[in-house]
Amino acid sequence: MATNQPTRSLVTGGAGFLGSHLCDSLIASGHQVICLDNLFTGHLDNIAHLRANPAFTFIKHDVVEPFDFDVDQVWNLACPAAPGHYRYDPVKTLRTSVWGVMHCLEIGRRRGARVFHASTSEVYGDPTVHPQPESYRGNVNPIGPRACYDEGKRAAETLCFDYRRMHGTDIKVVRIFNTYGPRMHPYDGRVVSNFVCQALRGEPMTIYGDGTQSRAFCYVDDLIAGFRKLMDSRDGFTGPVNMGNPGEFTMLELAQAVAAELGEKDMIEHRPLPADDPTQRQPDITLAKKELGWEPKVPLREGLRRTIAWFRALDMSKYAPPSPFFEQPEAQRK
Ligand code: NAD
Ligand code: UDP
């Protein structure tokens, strides 16, 4: 259902980093929200401020198991997103991607709900085309350590489009590029959270490889604004549509930016590059601009400032790494 009207929305993965910001945005616009999460990488603190709101319901549930709710909109975000998290149990990651989206699409098929699916730039793998437009079909190693995530997300996209072809299901698919901000899990091993936490502890920032690999970093508020525009986009516009900030930085440049924000000299330490680590990544957002009138607004330094302030105030004792392999590049695993 297309809508700017208040809806009943289901958000899977709603206690996670992006999901909790999405719940905030929906609640602020007067929507009713059911947040479904198994709390694998999400945290109740992310939604603590919403729990007393009668428009908000939290249900602890694993999306691998069936679920059904009478809603108008389904937002499928449940899936570990950081390499250290999705590699913890790769088989579970694949099941989460595939079964999670199937259960969402079934709600779409049975109830006519519009289904938004959070896909990823990882569907492009280690891209040979730069920047990456949606038409690029990718360069994924189907048997490598990242494949559980990349191929799981590719299969999930396939399911979205097959449900549309077979059942006319109303789908919206976004390919998200590296996004950062408050409520990232401090132990998720992603580069922004790692650098910020390390720098705040006065430790060297860990650069994997020589640090010349690039990523483009989008601040969370910009991304959530794009999500809302996509969900409310015209009937028939399905995506996939790239969302991310086209500003491209090497990991060395990111370390310098974090150090500069903290007013310190950048201390770095090199570690081995994980297997299949993409060399270069940058979104082509022409389609999002044209179709949705969307583009990110928050520059990297401003986003880092807000993120650093959040991590500085965080009670780290409430968080633990979910994986014994956490932060260990593949090469060092026993
Ligand atoms: P996150 O790990 O903070 O959020 C994922 C949420 O899903 C967590 O709350 C987690 O507990 C929940 N979850 C995981 N497995 C589940 C399961 N089996 N059942 C129920 N809940 C489950 O990560 P995020 O960055 O907020 O990512 C959200 C979505 O966006 C993911 O689907 C991810 O693949 C996608 N994405 C994120 C980025 C990014 O840069 N943040 C980039 C590309 C795609
Ligand atoms: N990276 C790094 N140091 C870290 C964590 C990550 O140099 O402490 C690198 C990683 O090898 C990759 C880039 O930063 O090249 C982005 O990694 P992240 O895990 O944040 O996202 P993804 O690889 O999924 O884009």
Tab-separated table of C-alpha atoms in Angstrom, residues 73-201:
chain	number	residue	atom	x	y	z
A	73	GLN	CA	3.952	-2.039	5.819
A	74	VAL	CA	6.735	-4.498	6.508
A	75	TRP	CA	10.325	-3.264	6.855
A	76	ASN	CA	12.767	-6.164	6.702
A	77	LEU	CA	16.026	-5.224	8.378
A	78	ALA	CA	16.750	-8.319	10.476
A	79	CYS	CA	20.194	-9.667	9.637
A	80	PRO	CA	23.609	-9.294	11.215
A	81	ALA	CA	25.373	-6.698	9.067
A	82	ALA	CA	28.962	-6.454	10.282
A	83	PRO	CA	31.464	-9.010	8.958
A	84	GLY	CA	32.404	-10.129	12.501
A	85	HIS	CA	28.720	-10.691	13.283
A	86	TYR	CA	27.567	-12.418	10.102
A	87	ARG	CA	30.545	-14.765	10.092
A	88	TYR	CA	29.861	-15.858	13.687
A	89	ASP	CA	27.327	-18.413	12.420
A	90	PRO	CA	27.321	-18.199	8.602
A	91	VAL	CA	24.644	-20.853	8.157
A	92	LYS	CA	22.326	-18.944	10.482
A	93	THR	CA	23.099	-15.740	8.563
A	94	LEU	CA	21.941	-17.333	5.309
A	95	ARG	CA	18.809	-18.712	6.947
A	96	THR	CA	18.069	-15.292	8.451
A	97	SER	CA	18.374	-13.587	5.068
A	98	VAL	CA	16.336	-16.115	3.131
A	99	TRP	CA	13.685	-17.207	5.636
A	100	GLY	CA	13.374	-13.739	7.115
A	101	VAL	CA	12.486	-12.122	3.798
A	102	MET	CA	10.199	-15.061	2.838
A	103	HIS	CA	8.136	-14.567	5.979
A	104	CYS	CA	7.902	-10.836	5.246
A	105	LEU	CA	6.919	-11.461	1.635
A	106	GLU	CA	4.224	-13.887	2.798
A	107	ILE	CA	2.676	-11.041	4.804
A	108	GLY	CA	2.848	-8.986	1.610
A	109	ARG	CA	1.222	-11.739	-0.438
A	110	ARG	CA	-1.509	-12.618	2.055
A	111	ARG	CA	-2.371	-9.168	3.369
A	112	GLY	CA	-1.345	-6.822	0.563
A	113	ALA	CA	1.236	-5.138	2.777
A	114	ARG	CA	4.049	-3.229	1.116
A	115	VAL	CA	7.381	-4.941	1.806
A	116	PHE	CA	10.616	-2.940	2.134
A	117	HIS	CA	13.751	-5.030	2.022
A	118	ALA	CA	17.168	-3.890	3.259
A	119	SER	CA	19.679	-5.227	0.781
A	120	THR	CA	23.285	-4.187	0.545
A	121	SER	CA	26.145	-2.944	-1.602
A	122	GLU	CA	27.686	-6.344	-0.826
A	123	VAL	CA	25.575	-7.749	-3.663
A	124	TYR	CA	28.238	-6.096	-5.875
A	125	GLY	CA	31.012	-8.048	-4.090
A	126	ASP	CA	34.469	-6.749	-5.012
A	127	PRO	CA	33.231	-4.530	-7.847
A	128	THR	CA	34.985	-4.219	-11.177
A	129	VAL	CA	32.784	-1.241	-12.134
A	130	HIS	CA	33.215	2.023	-10.259
A	131	PRO	CA	31.091	3.682	-8.942
A	132	GLN	CA	28.443	0.972	-8.834
A	133	PRO	CA	25.095	1.570	-10.579
A	134	GLU	CA	22.131	-0.727	-9.874
A	135	SER	CA	22.570	-2.314	-13.318
A	136	TYR	CA	25.967	-3.754	-12.334
A	137	ARG	CA	25.556	-7.458	-11.555
A	138	GLY	CA	28.462	-7.775	-9.195
A	139	ASN	CA	31.565	-9.812	-8.550
A	140	VAL	CA	30.851	-12.060	-5.557
A	141	ASN	CA	32.891	-15.070	-4.499
A	142	PRO	CA	30.090	-17.579	-3.782
A	143	ILE	CA	32.264	-19.810	-1.587
A	144	GLY	CA	34.266	-17.237	0.369
A	145	PRO	CA	33.856	-16.149	4.010
A	146	ARG	CA	31.639	-13.177	3.077
A	147	ALA	CA	29.353	-15.290	0.888
A	148	CYS	CA	26.879	-16.167	3.656
A	149	TYR	CA	25.977	-12.494	3.769
A	150	ASP	CA	26.457	-11.499	0.124
A	151	GLU	CA	24.736	-14.524	-1.371
A	152	GLY	CA	22.051	-14.492	1.339
A	153	LYS	CA	21.206	-10.917	0.382
A	154	ARG	CA	21.316	-11.738	-3.330
A	155	ALA	CA	18.911	-14.651	-2.786
A	156	ALA	CA	16.669	-12.366	-0.721
A	157	GLU	CA	16.500	-9.891	-3.616
A	158	THR	CA	15.635	-12.773	-5.942
A	159	LEU	CA	12.787	-13.777	-3.651
A	160	CYS	CA	11.437	-10.217	-3.590
A	161	PHE	CA	11.328	-10.045	-7.376
A	162	ASP	CA	9.918	-13.584	-7.762
A	163	TYR	CA	7.124	-12.774	-5.279
A	164	ARG	CA	6.400	-9.698	-7.347
A	165	ARG	CA	6.337	-11.665	-10.632
A	166	MET	CA	4.320	-14.576	-9.189
A	167	HIS	CA	1.980	-12.807	-6.765
A	168	GLY	CA	2.184	-9.100	-7.600
A	169	THR	CA	3.647	-8.412	-4.156
A	170	ASP	CA	4.334	-4.728	-3.530
A	171	ILE	CA	8.103	-4.549	-2.932
A	172	LYS	CA	10.712	-1.856	-2.365
A	173	VAL	CA	14.369	-2.927	-2.368
A	174	VAL	CA	17.205	-0.693	-1.177
A	175	ARG	CA	20.915	-1.467	-1.549
A	176	ILE	CA	22.548	0.186	1.423
A	177	PHE	CA	26.188	1.311	1.332
A	178	ASN	CA	28.298	1.639	4.520
A	179	THR	CA	26.275	3.604	7.044
A	180	TYR	CA	27.433	4.749	10.477
A	181	GLY	CA	26.237	6.731	13.476
A	182	PRO	CA	24.981	6.500	17.049
A	183	ARG	CA	23.784	3.025	18.160
A	184	MET	CA	26.300	1.095	16.125
A	185	HIS	CA	27.284	-1.901	18.216
A	186	PRO	CA	30.636	-0.950	19.806
A	187	TYR	CA	31.974	-4.437	19.143
A	188	ASP	CA	30.590	-4.928	15.660
A	189	GLY	CA	34.090	-4.729	14.170
A	190	ARG	CA	33.038	-2.281	11.467
A	191	VAL	CA	35.615	0.296	10.625
A	192	VAL	CA	33.899	3.432	11.959
A	193	SER	CA	32.974	1.914	15.338
A	194	ASN	CA	36.407	0.289	15.606
A	195	PHE	CA	38.360	3.468	14.858
A	196	VAL	CA	36.198	5.642	17.122
A	197	CYS	CA	36.292	3.213	20.071
A	198	GLN	CA	40.015	2.573	19.656
A	199	ALA	CA	40.826	6.264	19.423
A	200	LEU	CA	38.658	7.053	22.480
A	201	ARG	CA	40.581	4.387	24.432
